mmCIF file of C-alpha atoms and ligand atoms in Angstrom:
data_model
loop_
_atom_site.group_PDB
_atom_site.id
_atom_site.type_symbol
_atom_site.label_atom_id
_atom_site.label_comp_id
_atom_site.label_asym_id
_atom_site.label_seq_id
_atom_site.Cartn_x
_atom_site.Cartn_y
_atom_site.Cartn_z
ATOM 1 C CA MET A 920 -17.608 90.126 -9.823
ATOM 2 C CA GLN A 921 -17.629 91.573 -13.475
ATOM 3 C CA ILE A 922 -14.157 91.751 -15.731
ATOM 4 C CA HIS A 923 -14.728 94.608 -17.883
ATOM 5 C CA THR A 924 -12.049 94.985 -20.926
ATOM 6 C CA ASN A 925 -10.913 98.317 -22.997
ATOM 7 C CA LYS A 926 -11.698 100.431 -19.620
ATOM 8 C CA ASP A 927 -10.849 104.228 -19.746
ATOM 9 C CA LEU A 928 -9.723 104.953 -16.476
ATOM 10 C CA SER A 929 -8.803 109.034 -17.556
ATOM 11 C CA SER A 930 -10.756 110.031 -14.654
ATOM 12 C CA LEU A 931 -9.385 107.122 -12.361
ATOM 13 C CA ASN A 932 -6.276 108.884 -12.388
ATOM 14 C CA THR A 933 -5.472 112.602 -10.771
ATOM 15 C CA LEU A 934 -3.422 113.744 -13.660
ATOM 16 C CA GLN A 935 -6.371 113.023 -16.224
ATOM 17 C CA LEU A 936 -4.450 111.006 -18.415
ATOM 18 C CA ARG A 937 -5.875 109.485 -20.978
ATOM 19 C CA SER A 938 -5.285 105.755 -20.162
ATOM 20 C CA GLN A 939 -7.338 102.021 -20.901
ATOM 21 C CA ALA A 940 -6.917 99.399 -19.117
ATOM 22 C CA GLU A 941 -6.974 95.674 -21.039
ATOM 23 C CA HIS A 942 -8.952 94.198 -18.416
ATOM 24 C CA PHE A 943 -10.139 96.041 -15.772
ATOM 25 C CA ALA A 944 -12.223 94.888 -12.406
ATOM 26 C CA GLU A 945 -13.688 96.303 -9.362
ATOM 27 C CA LEU A 946 -12.856 94.519 -5.466
ATOM 28 C CA HIS A 947 -14.751 95.048 -2.815
ATOM 29 C CA SER A 948 -14.287 91.845 -0.551
ATOM 30 C CA GLU A 949 -12.232 89.570 0.450
ATOM 31 C CA GLN A 950 -13.710 86.914 -1.942
ATOM 32 C CA ASP A 951 -13.236 88.831 -4.865
ATOM 33 C CA VAL A 952 -9.694 88.866 -4.883
ATOM 34 C CA ARG A 953 -9.372 84.606 -4.110
ATOM 35 C CA ASP A 954 -11.930 84.460 -7.253
ATOM 36 C CA ILE A 955 -9.356 86.464 -9.656
ATOM 37 C CA LEU A 956 -6.657 84.081 -7.853
ATOM 38 C CA ASN A 957 -8.286 81.216 -8.095
ATOM 39 C CA ASP A 958 -8.909 82.056 -12.324
ATOM 40 C CA SER A 959 -6.016 80.495 -14.637
ATOM 41 C CA SER A 960 -6.796 82.527 -17.021
ATOM 42 C CA LEU A 961 -6.678 86.092 -14.721
ATOM 43 C CA ARG A 962 -3.294 84.698 -12.730
ATOM 44 C CA LYS A 963 -1.545 84.488 -15.817
ATOM 45 C CA LEU A 964 -1.507 88.455 -16.887
ATOM 46 C CA SER A 965 0.408 90.965 -14.793
ATOM 47 C CA TRP A 966 -1.320 92.728 -12.292
ATOM 48 C CA ASN A 967 -1.461 96.798 -11.181
ATOM 49 C CA ILE A 968 -3.617 97.976 -8.094
ATOM 50 C CA LEU A 969 -5.472 101.273 -8.347
ATOM 51 C CA GLY A 970 -6.409 103.063 -5.061
ATOM 52 C CA GLY A 971 -7.516 107.025 -5.329
ATOM 53 C CA GLY A 972 -5.133 107.547 -9.151
ATOM 54 C CA SER A 973 -3.714 110.329 -6.964
ATOM 55 C CA ASN A 974 0.072 109.680 -7.124
ATOM 56 C CA LEU A 975 0.472 107.161 -10.377
ATOM 57 C CA VAL A 976 1.831 108.055 -14.151
ATOM 58 C CA LEU A 977 -0.499 105.367 -16.049
ATOM 59 C CA PRO A 978 0.790 104.984 -19.499
ATOM 60 C CA SER A 979 -2.132 105.446 -22.671
ATOM 61 C CA THR A 980 -2.338 101.331 -22.634
ATOM 62 C CA VAL A 981 -1.704 99.030 -18.743
ATOM 63 C CA ARG A 982 -1.106 95.400 -19.979
ATOM 64 C CA GLY A 983 -3.009 93.193 -18.073
ATOM 65 C CA LEU A 984 -5.743 93.235 -14.609
ATOM 66 C CA VAL A 985 -5.744 96.663 -13.423
ATOM 67 C CA LEU A 986 -7.303 95.750 -9.561
ATOM 68 C CA LYS A 987 -9.329 99.488 -8.236
ATOM 69 C CA VAL A 988 -9.610 98.654 -4.604
ATOM 70 C CA ALA A 989 -12.855 99.442 -3.618
ATOM 71 C CA ASN A 990 -13.573 97.842 0.012
ATOM 72 C CA GLN A 991 -15.736 100.291 2.556
ATOM 73 C CA GLY A 992 -15.651 100.683 5.962
ATOM 74 C CA ARG A 993 -14.027 102.407 9.397
ATOM 75 C CA GLU A 994 -14.714 101.153 12.696
ATOM 76 C CA LEU A 995 -13.645 101.735 16.505
ATOM 77 C CA ILE A 996 -12.195 98.539 17.589
ATOM 78 C CA GLY A 997 -10.612 99.424 20.715
ATOM 79 C CA GLU A 998 -9.999 101.680 23.081
ATOM 80 C CA ASP A 999 -8.265 102.240 26.213
ATOM 81 C CA HIS A 1000 -7.190 104.945 28.892
ATOM 82 C CA GLU A 1001 -4.248 105.823 26.351
ATOM 83 C CA ALA A 1002 -5.666 105.730 22.610
ATOM 84 C CA TRP A 1003 -8.224 104.742 20.195
ATOM 85 C CA TYR A 1004 -8.070 101.895 17.851
ATOM 86 C CA VAL A 1005 -9.674 102.819 14.776
ATOM 87 C CA LYS A 1006 -9.759 100.669 11.802
ATOM 88 C CA VAL A 1007 -10.416 101.412 8.295
ATOM 89 C CA GLN A 1008 -10.819 99.816 5.203
ATOM 90 C CA ALA A 1009 -8.145 100.549 1.850
ATOM 91 C CA GLY A 1010 -10.625 101.521 -0.305
ATOM 92 C CA GLU A 1011 -11.935 104.294 1.647
ATOM 93 C CA VAL A 1012 -11.580 107.706 0.215
ATOM 94 C CA TRP A 1013 -8.126 108.954 2.787
ATOM 95 C CA HIS A 1014 -9.596 112.352 3.513
ATOM 96 C CA ASP A 1015 -13.875 111.542 4.461
ATOM 97 C CA PHE A 1016 -12.014 108.772 6.917
ATOM 98 C CA VAL A 1017 -9.582 111.261 8.821
ATOM 99 C CA GLN A 1018 -12.924 113.999 8.769
ATOM 100 C CA TRP A 1019 -14.867 110.620 10.344
ATOM 101 C CA THR A 1020 -12.297 110.156 12.929
ATOM 102 C CA LEU A 1021 -12.395 114.340 14.118
ATOM 103 C CA GLN A 1022 -16.486 113.977 13.925
ATOM 104 C CA GLN A 1023 -15.821 111.103 16.314
ATOM 105 C CA GLY A 1024 -13.824 113.239 18.844
ATOM 106 C CA TYR A 1025 -10.339 111.105 17.578
ATOM 107 C CA TRP A 1026 -7.987 113.561 16.607
ATOM 108 C CA GLY A 1027 -4.550 112.656 15.811
ATOM 109 C CA LEU A 1028 -4.980 112.876 12.241
ATOM 110 C CA GLU A 1029 -6.113 116.474 11.304
ATOM 111 C CA ASN A 1030 -2.828 117.971 10.501
ATOM 112 C CA LEU A 1031 -3.188 114.904 7.154
ATOM 113 C CA SER A 1032 -6.676 116.232 5.981
ATOM 114 C CA LEU A 1033 -7.940 117.046 2.409
ATOM 115 C CA ILE A 1034 -4.624 114.498 1.041
ATOM 116 C CA PRO A 1035 -5.998 112.967 -1.953
ATOM 117 C CA GLY A 1036 -6.466 109.496 -2.655
ATOM 118 C CA THR A 1037 -7.704 105.799 -0.776
ATOM 119 C CA ALA A 1038 -6.830 104.975 2.841
ATOM 120 C CA GLY A 1039 -5.268 101.939 1.199
ATOM 121 C CA ALA A 1040 -2.150 104.075 -0.369
ATOM 122 C CA ALA A 1041 -1.542 105.800 2.361
ATOM 123 C CA PRO A 1042 0.962 103.479 4.163
ATOM 124 C CA ILE A 1043 2.604 102.481 1.029
ATOM 125 C CA GLN A 1044 4.260 105.969 0.401
ATOM 126 C CA ASN A 1045 3.493 107.121 4.144
ATOM 127 C CA ILE A 1046 1.490 110.184 3.297
ATOM 128 C CA GLY A 1047 2.824 113.321 4.853
ATOM 129 C CA ALA A 1048 2.352 117.316 5.819
ATOM 130 C CA TYR A 1049 2.753 119.577 7.768
ATOM 131 C CA GLY A 1050 5.087 117.909 10.258
ATOM 132 C CA VAL A 1051 2.939 114.648 10.691
ATOM 133 C CA GLU A 1052 3.072 111.410 8.625
ATOM 134 C CA VAL A 1053 0.888 107.793 8.626
ATOM 135 C CA LYS A 1054 4.131 105.964 10.121
ATOM 136 C CA ASP A 1055 3.432 108.350 13.564
ATOM 137 C CA THR A 1056 -0.032 106.501 14.297
ATOM 138 C CA LEU A 1057 -0.483 103.397 12.224
ATOM 139 C CA TRP A 1058 -0.813 100.167 14.360
ATOM 140 C CA GLU A 1059 -0.746 97.604 11.845
ATOM 141 C CA VAL A 1060 -1.207 96.497 8.046
ATOM 142 C CA SER A 1061 -3.794 94.200 6.924
ATOM 143 C CA CYS A 1062 -2.461 92.437 3.848
ATOM 144 C CA LEU A 1063 -3.393 90.037 1.180
ATOM 145 C CA ASP A 1064 -0.892 87.870 -0.360
ATOM 146 C CA LEU A 1065 -0.919 87.819 -3.896
ATOM 147 C CA GLN A 1066 0.863 84.965 -4.115
ATOM 148 C CA SER A 1067 -1.038 82.740 -1.968
ATOM 149 C CA GLY A 1068 -4.076 84.325 -1.118
ATOM 150 C CA GLU A 1069 -3.400 84.395 2.489
ATOM 151 C CA ASN A 1070 -3.697 87.486 4.993
ATOM 152 C CA LYS A 1071 -0.417 89.082 6.273
ATOM 153 C CA VAL A 1072 -0.328 91.450 8.521
ATOM 154 C CA PHE A 1073 2.265 93.985 9.342
ATOM 155 C CA SER A 1074 3.950 95.996 12.482
ATOM 156 C CA ASN A 1075 4.467 99.731 11.994
ATOM 157 C CA LYS A 1076 8.294 98.984 12.247
ATOM 158 C CA GLU A 1077 7.758 95.330 9.351
ATOM 159 C CA CYS A 1078 6.338 98.354 7.066
ATOM 160 C CA HIS A 1079 10.034 99.781 7.019
ATOM 161 C CA PHE A 1080 8.434 103.678 6.618
ATOM 162 C CA ALA A 1081 10.501 106.348 5.325
ATOM 163 C CA TYR A 1082 10.473 110.084 3.744
ATOM 164 C CA ARG A 1083 7.418 108.821 1.383
ATOM 165 C CA ASP A 1084 8.488 105.272 0.765
ATOM 166 C CA SER A 1085 7.896 101.609 2.893
ATOM 167 C CA PHE A 1086 8.146 98.082 2.497
ATOM 168 C CA PHE A 1087 4.953 98.529 -0.234
ATOM 169 C CA LYS A 1088 7.055 100.674 -2.212
ATOM 170 C CA GLN A 1089 9.723 98.720 -2.464
ATOM 171 C CA GLU A 1090 10.354 94.758 -1.237
ATOM 172 C CA GLY A 1091 6.503 93.881 -1.368
ATOM 173 C CA ALA A 1092 5.631 95.705 -4.250
ATOM 174 C CA GLY A 1093 3.206 94.062 -6.507
ATOM 175 C CA ARG A 1094 2.886 91.073 -3.914
ATOM 176 C CA TYR A 1095 1.155 92.065 -0.866
ATOM 177 C CA LEU A 1096 -2.056 93.939 -1.976
ATOM 178 C CA VAL A 1097 -3.308 96.299 1.086
ATOM 179 C CA TRP A 1098 -6.555 95.480 2.444
ATOM 180 C CA ASN A 1099 -7.432 96.763 5.486
ATOM 181 C CA MET A 1100 -4.908 99.326 8.667
ATOM 182 C CA THR A 1101 -5.792 100.512 12.033
ATOM 183 C CA PHE A 1102 -4.317 103.364 14.165
ATOM 184 C CA ARG A 1103 -3.226 103.476 17.118
ATOM 185 C CA LEU A 1104 -4.581 107.666 17.749
ATOM 186 C CA PRO A 1105 -3.661 108.727 21.367
ATOM 187 C CA LYS A 1106 -5.807 110.564 23.941
ATOM 188 C CA LYS A 1107 -2.445 112.971 25.362
ATOM 189 C CA ASN A 1108 -3.709 115.540 22.424
ATOM 190 C CA VAL A 1109 -0.033 116.876 20.971
ATOM 191 C CA LEU A 1110 -1.098 119.304 17.880
ATOM 192 C CA HIS A 1111 1.323 120.081 15.583
ATOM 193 C CA LEU A 1112 1.295 123.486 14.191
ATOM 194 C CA GLU A 1113 5.409 124.123 13.639
ATOM 195 C CA TYR A 1114 5.004 123.205 10.109
ATOM 196 C CA GLY A 1115 3.658 125.567 7.533
ATOM 197 C CA ASP A 1116 1.718 128.241 7.370
ATOM 198 C CA ILE A 1117 -0.877 126.484 10.470
ATOM 199 C CA ARG A 1118 -0.550 128.791 13.334
ATOM 200 C CA LYS A 1119 -0.772 131.653 11.356
ATOM 201 C CA GLU A 1120 -3.781 130.420 9.456
ATOM 202 C CA LEU A 1121 -5.278 129.883 13.193
ATOM 203 C CA GLU A 1122 -4.466 133.727 14.269
ATOM 204 C CA ARG A 1123 -5.805 134.657 11.019
ATOM 205 C CA GLN A 1124 -9.145 133.617 11.446
ATOM 206 C CA GLN A 1125 -8.291 133.869 15.523
ATOM 207 C CA LEU A 1126 -8.884 130.562 16.298
ATOM 208 C CA VAL A 1127 -8.115 128.224 19.269
ATOM 209 C CA ALA A 1128 -5.074 125.382 18.228
ATOM 210 C CA GLU A 1129 -7.043 122.319 18.800
ATOM 211 C CA PRO A 1130 -7.734 118.873 16.333
ATOM 212 C CA ARG A 1131 -10.696 120.617 14.291
ATOM 213 C CA THR A 1132 -9.592 124.557 13.702
ATOM 214 C CA ILE A 1133 -6.388 122.721 12.766
ATOM 215 C CA ALA A 1134 -8.333 120.219 9.950
ATOM 216 C CA ASN A 1135 -10.346 123.001 8.757
ATOM 217 C CA ALA A 1136 -6.601 125.388 8.607
ATOM 218 C CA VAL A 1137 -5.024 122.772 6.652
ATOM 219 C CA ILE A 1138 -7.921 122.626 4.545
ATOM 220 C CA HIS A 1139 -7.806 126.031 3.553
ATOM 221 C CA ILE A 1140 -3.907 126.143 3.279
ATOM 222 C CA ARG A 1141 -3.934 123.055 1.157
ATOM 223 C CA GLN A 1142 -6.940 124.588 -1.569
ATOM 224 C CA SER A 1143 -4.922 128.258 -1.486
ATOM 225 C CA LYS A 1144 -2.388 126.668 -2.587
ATOM 226 C CA LEU A 1145 -2.170 123.617 -4.598
ATOM 227 C CA PRO A 1146 -4.638 122.998 -7.447
ATOM 228 C CA ASP A 1147 -7.673 120.683 -6.979
ATOM 229 C CA PRO A 1148 -7.340 117.938 -9.621
ATOM 230 C CA LYS A 1149 -10.915 117.745 -10.234
ATOM 231 C CA VAL A 1150 -9.974 120.890 -11.652
ATOM 232 C CA ILE A 1151 -6.579 120.690 -13.026
ATOM 233 C CA GLY A 1152 -4.864 116.988 -13.658
ATOM 234 C CA ASN A 1153 -2.319 116.475 -11.150
ATOM 235 C CA ALA A 1154 -0.556 114.246 -8.818
ATOM 236 C CA GLY A 1155 0.015 116.577 -5.932
ATOM 237 C CA SER A 1156 3.929 116.979 -5.017
ATOM 238 C CA PHE A 1157 5.190 115.581 -8.563
ATOM 239 C CA PHE A 1158 8.588 115.677 -6.707
ATOM 240 C CA LYS A 1159 10.668 114.313 -3.328
ATOM 241 C CA ASN A 1160 12.320 116.658 -0.943
ATOM 242 C CA PRO A 1161 15.317 115.984 -1.135
ATOM 243 C CA ILE A 1162 18.500 114.692 0.977
ATOM 244 C CA VAL A 1163 21.267 116.220 1.250
ATOM 245 C CA SER A 1164 24.571 116.178 3.561
ATOM 246 C CA LYS A 1165 25.039 119.132 5.881
ATOM 247 C CA ASP A 1166 28.070 119.965 3.706
ATOM 248 C CA MET A 1167 26.150 120.231 0.421
ATOM 249 C CA ARG A 1168 23.201 122.477 2.120
ATOM 250 C CA ASP A 1169 25.905 124.932 3.704
ATOM 251 C CA THR A 1170 27.564 125.486 0.361
ATOM 252 C CA LEU A 1171 24.024 126.015 -1.358
ATOM 253 C CA LEU A 1172 23.549 128.764 1.061
ATOM 254 C CA GLN A 1173 26.767 130.464 0.526
ATOM 255 C CA SER A 1174 25.705 131.150 -2.595
ATOM 256 C CA HIS A 1175 21.615 131.019 -1.925
ATOM 257 C CA THR A 1176 21.597 132.929 1.352
ATOM 258 C CA ASP A 1177 17.132 132.416 0.999
ATOM 259 C CA LEU A 1178 17.568 128.381 0.290
ATOM 260 C CA VAL A 1179 14.644 126.886 2.402
ATOM 261 C CA SER A 1180 16.023 123.530 3.781
ATOM 262 C CA PHE A 1181 15.139 121.799 6.751
ATOM 263 C CA PRO A 1182 17.348 119.514 9.455
ATOM 264 C CA TYR A 1183 16.624 115.779 8.577
ATOM 265 C CA GLN A 1184 17.786 112.219 10.755
ATOM 266 C CA ASN A 1185 20.533 114.875 12.604
ATOM 267 C CA THR A 1186 23.728 114.554 9.916
ATOM 268 C CA GLN A 1187 21.767 115.817 6.767
ATOM 269 C CA PHE A 1188 19.544 118.680 5.276
ATOM 270 C CA LYS A 1189 15.976 118.633 3.455
ATOM 271 C CA LEU A 1190 15.563 120.959 0.438
ATOM 272 C CA ALA A 1191 12.537 122.356 -0.614
ATOM 273 C CA ALA A 1192 12.185 120.789 -4.351
ATOM 274 C CA GLY A 1193 9.440 123.231 -4.919
ATOM 275 C CA TRP A 1194 11.959 126.286 -3.949
ATOM 276 C CA LEU A 1195 14.664 124.867 -5.811
ATOM 277 C CA ILE A 1196 12.380 124.707 -8.978
ATOM 278 C CA ASP A 1197 11.303 127.658 -8.732
ATOM 279 C CA ARG A 1198 14.599 128.906 -8.847
ATOM 280 C CA ALA A 1199 15.338 127.177 -11.712
ATOM 281 C CA GLY A 1200 13.116 129.516 -13.374
ATOM 282 C CA TRP A 1201 9.713 126.913 -13.872
ATOM 283 C CA LYS A 1202 6.842 128.092 -11.780
ATOM 284 C CA GLY A 1203 4.352 128.397 -13.561
ATOM 285 C CA LYS A 1204 6.393 127.425 -17.171
ATOM 286 C CA LYS A 1205 4.868 124.693 -19.352
ATOM 287 C CA LEU A 1206 6.724 122.581 -22.081
ATOM 288 C CA GLY A 1207 3.708 121.384 -24.469
ATOM 289 C CA PRO A 1208 0.112 120.205 -22.870
ATOM 290 C CA VAL A 1209 2.284 120.572 -19.055
ATOM 291 C CA GLY A 1210 3.925 122.567 -17.031
ATOM 292 C CA MET A 1211 4.579 123.623 -13.465
ATOM 293 C CA TYR A 1212 1.696 124.699 -11.338
ATOM 294 C CA GLU A 1213 1.739 128.342 -11.097
ATOM 295 C CA LYS A 1214 1.153 128.616 -7.209
ATOM 296 C CA GLN A 1215 3.707 125.798 -5.815
ATOM 297 C CA ALA A 1216 6.772 124.761 -8.043
ATOM 298 C CA LEU A 1217 6.456 121.257 -7.138
ATOM 299 C CA VAL A 1218 2.984 120.432 -8.483
ATOM 300 C CA LEU A 1219 2.869 119.418 -12.181
ATOM 301 C CA VAL A 1220 0.140 120.196 -13.988
ATOM 302 C CA ASN A 1221 -2.044 118.619 -17.046
ATOM 303 C CA HIS A 1222 -3.149 121.626 -18.792
ATOM 304 C CA GLY A 1223 -5.307 119.495 -21.084
ATOM 305 C CA GLY A 1224 -4.712 116.269 -23.253
ATOM 306 C CA ALA A 1225 -1.434 115.586 -22.352
ATOM 307 C CA SER A 1226 0.212 111.235 -22.277
ATOM 308 C CA ALA A 1227 2.511 109.766 -19.979
ATOM 309 C CA ASP A 1228 5.432 110.913 -22.197
ATOM 310 C CA ASP A 1229 4.591 114.442 -21.907
ATOM 311 C CA VAL A 1230 4.783 114.453 -18.303
ATOM 312 C CA TRP A 1231 8.302 112.799 -18.524
ATOM 313 C CA LYS A 1232 9.710 115.178 -20.950
ATOM 314 C CA LEU A 1233 9.288 117.663 -18.252
ATOM 315 C CA ALA A 1234 10.083 115.794 -15.303
ATOM 316 C CA ASN A 1235 13.319 115.047 -17.077
ATOM 317 C CA GLN A 1236 13.952 118.717 -17.850
ATOM 318 C CA VAL A 1237 13.194 120.432 -14.858
ATOM 319 C CA SER A 1238 15.212 117.455 -13.026
ATOM 320 C CA LEU A 1239 17.857 118.502 -15.112
ATOM 321 C CA ASP A 1240 18.071 122.339 -14.600
ATOM 322 C CA VAL A 1241 18.005 121.861 -11.058
ATOM 323 C CA LYS A 1242 21.012 119.587 -11.467
ATOM 324 C CA ASN A 1243 22.546 121.903 -13.345
ATOM 325 C CA ALA A 1244 21.159 125.014 -11.658
ATOM 326 C CA PHE A 1245 22.159 123.488 -7.675
ATOM 327 C CA GLY A 1246 24.187 119.678 -8.533
ATOM 328 C CA VAL A 1247 21.177 118.525 -6.092
ATOM 329 C CA GLU A 1248 19.664 115.336 -7.909
ATOM 330 C CA ILE A 1249 15.407 115.309 -7.444
ATOM 331 C CA GLU A 1250 13.421 112.724 -8.210
ATOM 332 C CA PRO A 1251 10.297 111.770 -9.032
ATOM 333 C CA GLU A 1252 7.407 110.914 -5.867
ATOM 334 C CA PRO A 1253 4.774 109.327 -8.415
ATOM 335 C CA ILE A 1254 4.804 105.750 -9.729
ATOM 336 C CA ARG A 1255 5.428 104.919 -12.751
ATOM 337 C CA TRP A 1256 3.492 102.366 -14.355
HETATM 338 N N1 EPU B 1313 8.699 127.075 -2.236
HETATM 339 C C1 EPU B 1313 9.094 127.986 -3.096
HETATM 340 N N2 EPU B 1313 8.532 128.155 -4.374
HETATM 341 C C2 EPU B 1313 7.208 127.431 -5.004
HETATM 342 C C3 EPU B 1313 6.956 126.193 -3.502
HETATM 343 C C4 EPU B 1313 7.335 126.360 -2.625
HETATM 344 O O1 EPU B 1313 9.750 128.913 -2.592
HETATM 345 O O2 EPU B 1313 6.568 127.380 -6.054
HETATM 346 C C5 EPU B 1313 9.065 127.265 -1.094
HETATM 347 C C6 EPU B 1313 8.604 127.409 0.267
HETATM 348 O O3 EPU B 1313 7.738 128.665 0.376
HETATM 349 C C7 EPU B 1313 8.310 126.971 1.658
HETATM 350 C C8 EPU B 1313 8.976 125.468 1.033
HETATM 351 O O4 EPU B 1313 8.738 125.661 -0.123
HETATM 352 O O5 EPU B 1313 9.679 127.299 1.633
HETATM 353 C C9 EPU B 1313 7.891 124.375 1.122
HETATM 354 O O6 EPU B 1313 7.075 124.328 0.593
HETATM 355 P P1 EPU B 1313 5.750 124.151 1.096
HETATM 356 O O7 EPU B 1313 5.729 124.689 2.571
HETATM 357 O O8 EPU B 1313 4.942 124.448 0.480
HETATM 358 O O9 EPU B 1313 5.883 122.302 1.475
HETATM 359 P P2 EPU B 1313 6.406 121.471 -0.096
HETATM 360 O O10 EPU B 1313 8.106 120.963 0.604
HETATM 361 O O11 EPU B 1313 7.026 121.589 -0.424
HETATM 362 C C10 EPU B 1313 5.822 119.446 1.447
HETATM 363 C C11 EPU B 1313 4.955 117.912 0.900
HETATM 364 C C12 EPU B 1313 3.929 118.019 0.990
HETATM 365 C C13 EPU B 1313 2.918 118.480 1.859
HETATM 366 C C14 EPU B 1313 3.440 119.589 2.647
HETATM 367 C C15 EPU B 1313 3.231 120.280 3.601
HETATM 368 C C16 EPU B 1313 6.792 116.547 0.023
HETATM 369 C C17 EPU B 1313 7.485 116.518 -1.298
HETATM 370 N N3 EPU B 1313 5.500 117.442 -0.401
HETATM 371 O O12 EPU B 1313 5.518 120.164 0.431
HETATM 372 O O13 EPU B 1313 3.039 117.069 0.180
HETATM 373 O O14 EPU B 1313 1.387 118.829 1.628
HETATM 374 O O15 EPU B 1313 5.103 119.833 2.898
HETATM 375 O O16 EPU B 1313 3.221 119.847 4.261
HETATM 376 O O17 EPU B 1313 7.220 116.279 0.660
HETATM 377 C C18 EPU B 1313 2.525 115.996 -1.603
HETATM 378 O O18 EPU B 1313 3.916 114.819 -1.303
HETATM 379 O O19 EPU B 1313 1.769 115.247 -2.634
HETATM 380 C C19 EPU B 1313 2.101 116.528 -0.975
HETATM 381 C C20 EPU B 1313 1.358 117.875 -1.836
#
């Protein structure tokens, strides 16, 4: 395993921020991880784990050691009359894995097509789209404990999944390296069409709802609304949809009759942050080299040459304007290194 110094990370983060890692290595095998753990000079450094770099805001210099998870592999490891058990290694590209499951005839992940990033990042923030989250079918996550070097398996329950959150983003951050995971994909075909424009898109294309056509509809909808990170730097949704009380939502509805909200866990409501940012006047607006995307106000885009400071300056201004306009706090989704 090679340790690189002053490694350029610009092409390894989808916001395309200019950034350099003091030290950098790729992890292809468990042995690579153990070699690093056994090296006393590397052990002294601070470590940061990199997947697809699609949910990160990187500083111009990342101190210490950046470890890029690069293990590959996906396979059916079991099957009973109720479900398929499919295992994927953390370094696989998430979208490629989802398309592979569909080609093999295993369904359940179709709504999560075209989400950027690696499979290993999926459980960390419990990725979700169009009414489906990773937590719905994740069976277990196998990690390497970066303190002891041992393997540790977490059941779905032990991952403490919540909206864009998990144990790995909270208490487990920095200690457990997600190494592979197994999905339990039920054979009973439950299709999720109720969220977003999926049904409309299928009708437009005159297609019958089935996993493959849903995946294609999702791909089409995402491509029409979300910027391709290869073309324009972005990290997907930059803010989480805020969760508020019913009272708060009712009060807001009185003054903003077109407010977009969805019931959340019986007593609360999730507000569409994209709508709030849009109505606060930020859709398609720029601040320096960054801006909020013209077709989806929730996505912060890098028009070229931006630094982390530019990103946070805009993010703070947008949050402040939303707070002043609606009295609601919005919280960034990407992780800050
Ligand atoms: N809206 C506006 N103006 C905008 C953007 C959105 O008025 O500029 C309104 C829309 O009209 C819609 C509502 O806000 O009524 C919600 O928008 P959308 O359906 O596009 O979904 P979202 O809440 O903005 C979430 C996820 C996305 C996921 C989509 C589809 C979060 C933070 N974001 O976005 O996830 O793809 O739903 O399920 O939960 C991501 O996390 O990176 C991501 C892209």
